[in-house]
Structures are given as structure tokens and as C-alpha cells.
Tab-separated table of C-alpha atoms in Angstrom:
chain	number	residue	atom	x	y	z
A	1	UNK	CA	-82.880	148.620	-94.455
A	2	UNK	CA	-82.969	148.903	-98.271
A	3	UNK	CA	-81.070	151.924	-98.284
A	4	UNK	CA	-78.559	151.241	-95.870
A	5	UNK	CA	-80.237	153.696	-93.333
A	6	UNK	CA	-80.040	151.067	-90.730
A	7	UNK	CA	-76.558	149.382	-89.523
A	8	UNK	CA	-75.810	146.892	-86.808
A	9	UNK	CA	-72.187	147.385	-85.539
A	10	UNK	CA	-71.459	149.661	-88.345
A	11	UNK	CA	-72.579	147.059	-91.051
A	12	UNK	CA	-75.547	147.817	-93.354
A	13	UNK	CA	-78.463	145.165	-92.787
A	14	UNK	CA	-81.227	143.517	-94.703
A	15	UNK	CA	-84.818	143.560	-93.340
A	16	UNK	CA	-85.133	140.020	-92.441
A	17	UNK	CA	-82.099	140.238	-90.133
A	18	UNK	CA	-82.548	139.008	-86.814
A	19	UNK	CA	-81.659	141.508	-83.852
A	20	UNK	CA	-80.258	140.007	-80.554
A	21	UNK	CA	-78.969	141.406	-77.282
A	22	UNK	CA	-76.234	143.593	-76.721
A	23	UNK	CA	-76.228	145.187	-80.428
A	24	UNK	CA	-75.697	148.949	-81.625
A	25	UNK	CA	-78.141	149.656	-84.100
A	26	UNK	CA	-77.070	153.047	-85.772
A	27	UNK	CA	-80.322	154.518	-87.371
A	28	UNK	CA	-80.257	157.257	-90.085
A	29	UNK	CA	-83.915	159.284	-90.093
A	30	UNK	CA	-84.803	162.893	-90.582
A	31	UNK	CA	-80.760	163.564	-91.110
A	32	UNK	CA	-80.237	162.370	-87.682
A	33	UNK	CA	-78.031	159.138	-86.762
A	34	UNK	CA	-79.597	157.722	-83.805
A	35	UNK	CA	-77.194	155.124	-81.839
A	36	UNK	CA	-79.232	152.746	-79.990
A	37	UNK	CA	-77.932	149.699	-77.722
A	38	UNK	CA	-80.530	146.987	-77.642
A	39	UNK	CA	-80.323	145.624	-73.834
A	40	UNK	CA	-82.600	142.448	-74.423
A	41	UNK	CA	-85.444	141.195	-76.519
A	42	UNK	CA	-88.882	140.814	-74.926
A	43	UNK	CA	-90.432	137.199	-74.906
A	44	UNK	CA	-93.455	138.889	-76.076
A	45	UNK	CA	-94.921	142.142	-77.761
A	46	UNK	CA	-94.748	145.259	-74.733
A	47	UNK	CA	-96.300	148.424	-74.922
A	48	UNK	CA	-94.525	151.660	-75.926
A	49	UNK	CA	-94.057	152.260	-72.266
A	50	UNK	CA	-91.845	149.448	-71.635
A	51	UNK	CA	-89.726	149.447	-74.525
A	52	UNK	CA	-87.187	151.509	-72.578
A	53	UNK	CA	-86.443	148.750	-70.449
A	54	UNK	CA	-84.845	146.663	-73.450
A	55	UNK	CA	-83.106	149.709	-75.140
A	56	UNK	CA	-80.776	152.583	-74.288
A	57	UNK	CA	-80.386	155.503	-76.650
A	58	UNK	CA	-76.752	156.499	-76.956
A	59	UNK	CA	-77.336	159.313	-79.542
A	60	UNK	CA	-74.896	162.209	-78.896
A	61	UNK	CA	-76.680	165.114	-78.343
A	62	UNK	CA	-74.539	167.056	-81.048
A	63	UNK	CA	-76.669	165.094	-83.473
A	64	UNK	CA	-79.829	167.121	-82.451
A	65	UNK	CA	-77.824	170.292	-82.394
A	66	UNK	CA	-76.881	169.642	-85.902
A	67	UNK	CA	-80.462	169.758	-87.255
A	68	UNK	CA	-81.136	172.851	-85.413
A	69	UNK	CA	-78.552	174.506	-87.261
A	70	UNK	CA	-79.552	173.013	-90.382
A	71	UNK	CA	-83.338	174.306	-89.962
A	72	UNK	CA	-81.702	177.810	-89.048
A	73	UNK	CA	-79.706	177.758	-92.355
A	74	UNK	CA	-82.659	176.743	-94.444
A	75	UNK	CA	-84.848	179.412	-92.719
A	76	UNK	CA	-82.126	181.903	-93.242
A	77	UNK	CA	-81.670	181.059	-97.187
A	78	UNK	CA	-85.281	180.954	-97.605
A	79	UNK	CA	-85.770	184.590	-96.070
A	80	UNK	CA	-83.130	185.909	-98.302
A	81	UNK	CA	-84.387	184.418	-101.574
A	82	UNK	CA	-87.908	185.571	-101.139
A	83	UNK	CA	-86.936	189.629	-100.977
């Protein structure tokens, strides 16, 4: 949150910001921009298996494909520099 890696509806947020239902959260982690829509907030803590009931993953597949390309390009340049 402090570095602007978490945004709600396109605006960077502070760590103390409360999250409400029907908000889109953009999280940048490991060079992937995850887009998650919060459907509802549970009344109590829930287990990891039940989290998908309260969120919807809207991350485009292109984000994951871009990381694959980055991985292959890093491997290519590492091999060339070691020869």
C-alpha cells in the first residue's frame, strides 16, 4: 500500500483504508497486475476455501502471458552472457 501497489477504483490507497463491497482492487505483485472485485465482506473471518465466495478475479490472461515472456527473455540473456 505504501508504494502505490494497491489501488481501489484506480486511486492509490493507504493501509488503513476500509474496503467495501462492489469495489475493484488492483494489486501489483511480482510484476503482475491482479484485478479483483470485492463482492461482499464476510461478517466473521473465513477459511481460505471460502474466500472465493466474496471476491471475483478479473485479472486478464495477458498479464500472466506477459510474465511468461519476461521469464523467457531473462533466460535468453543469461545464457548469452555466460558464454
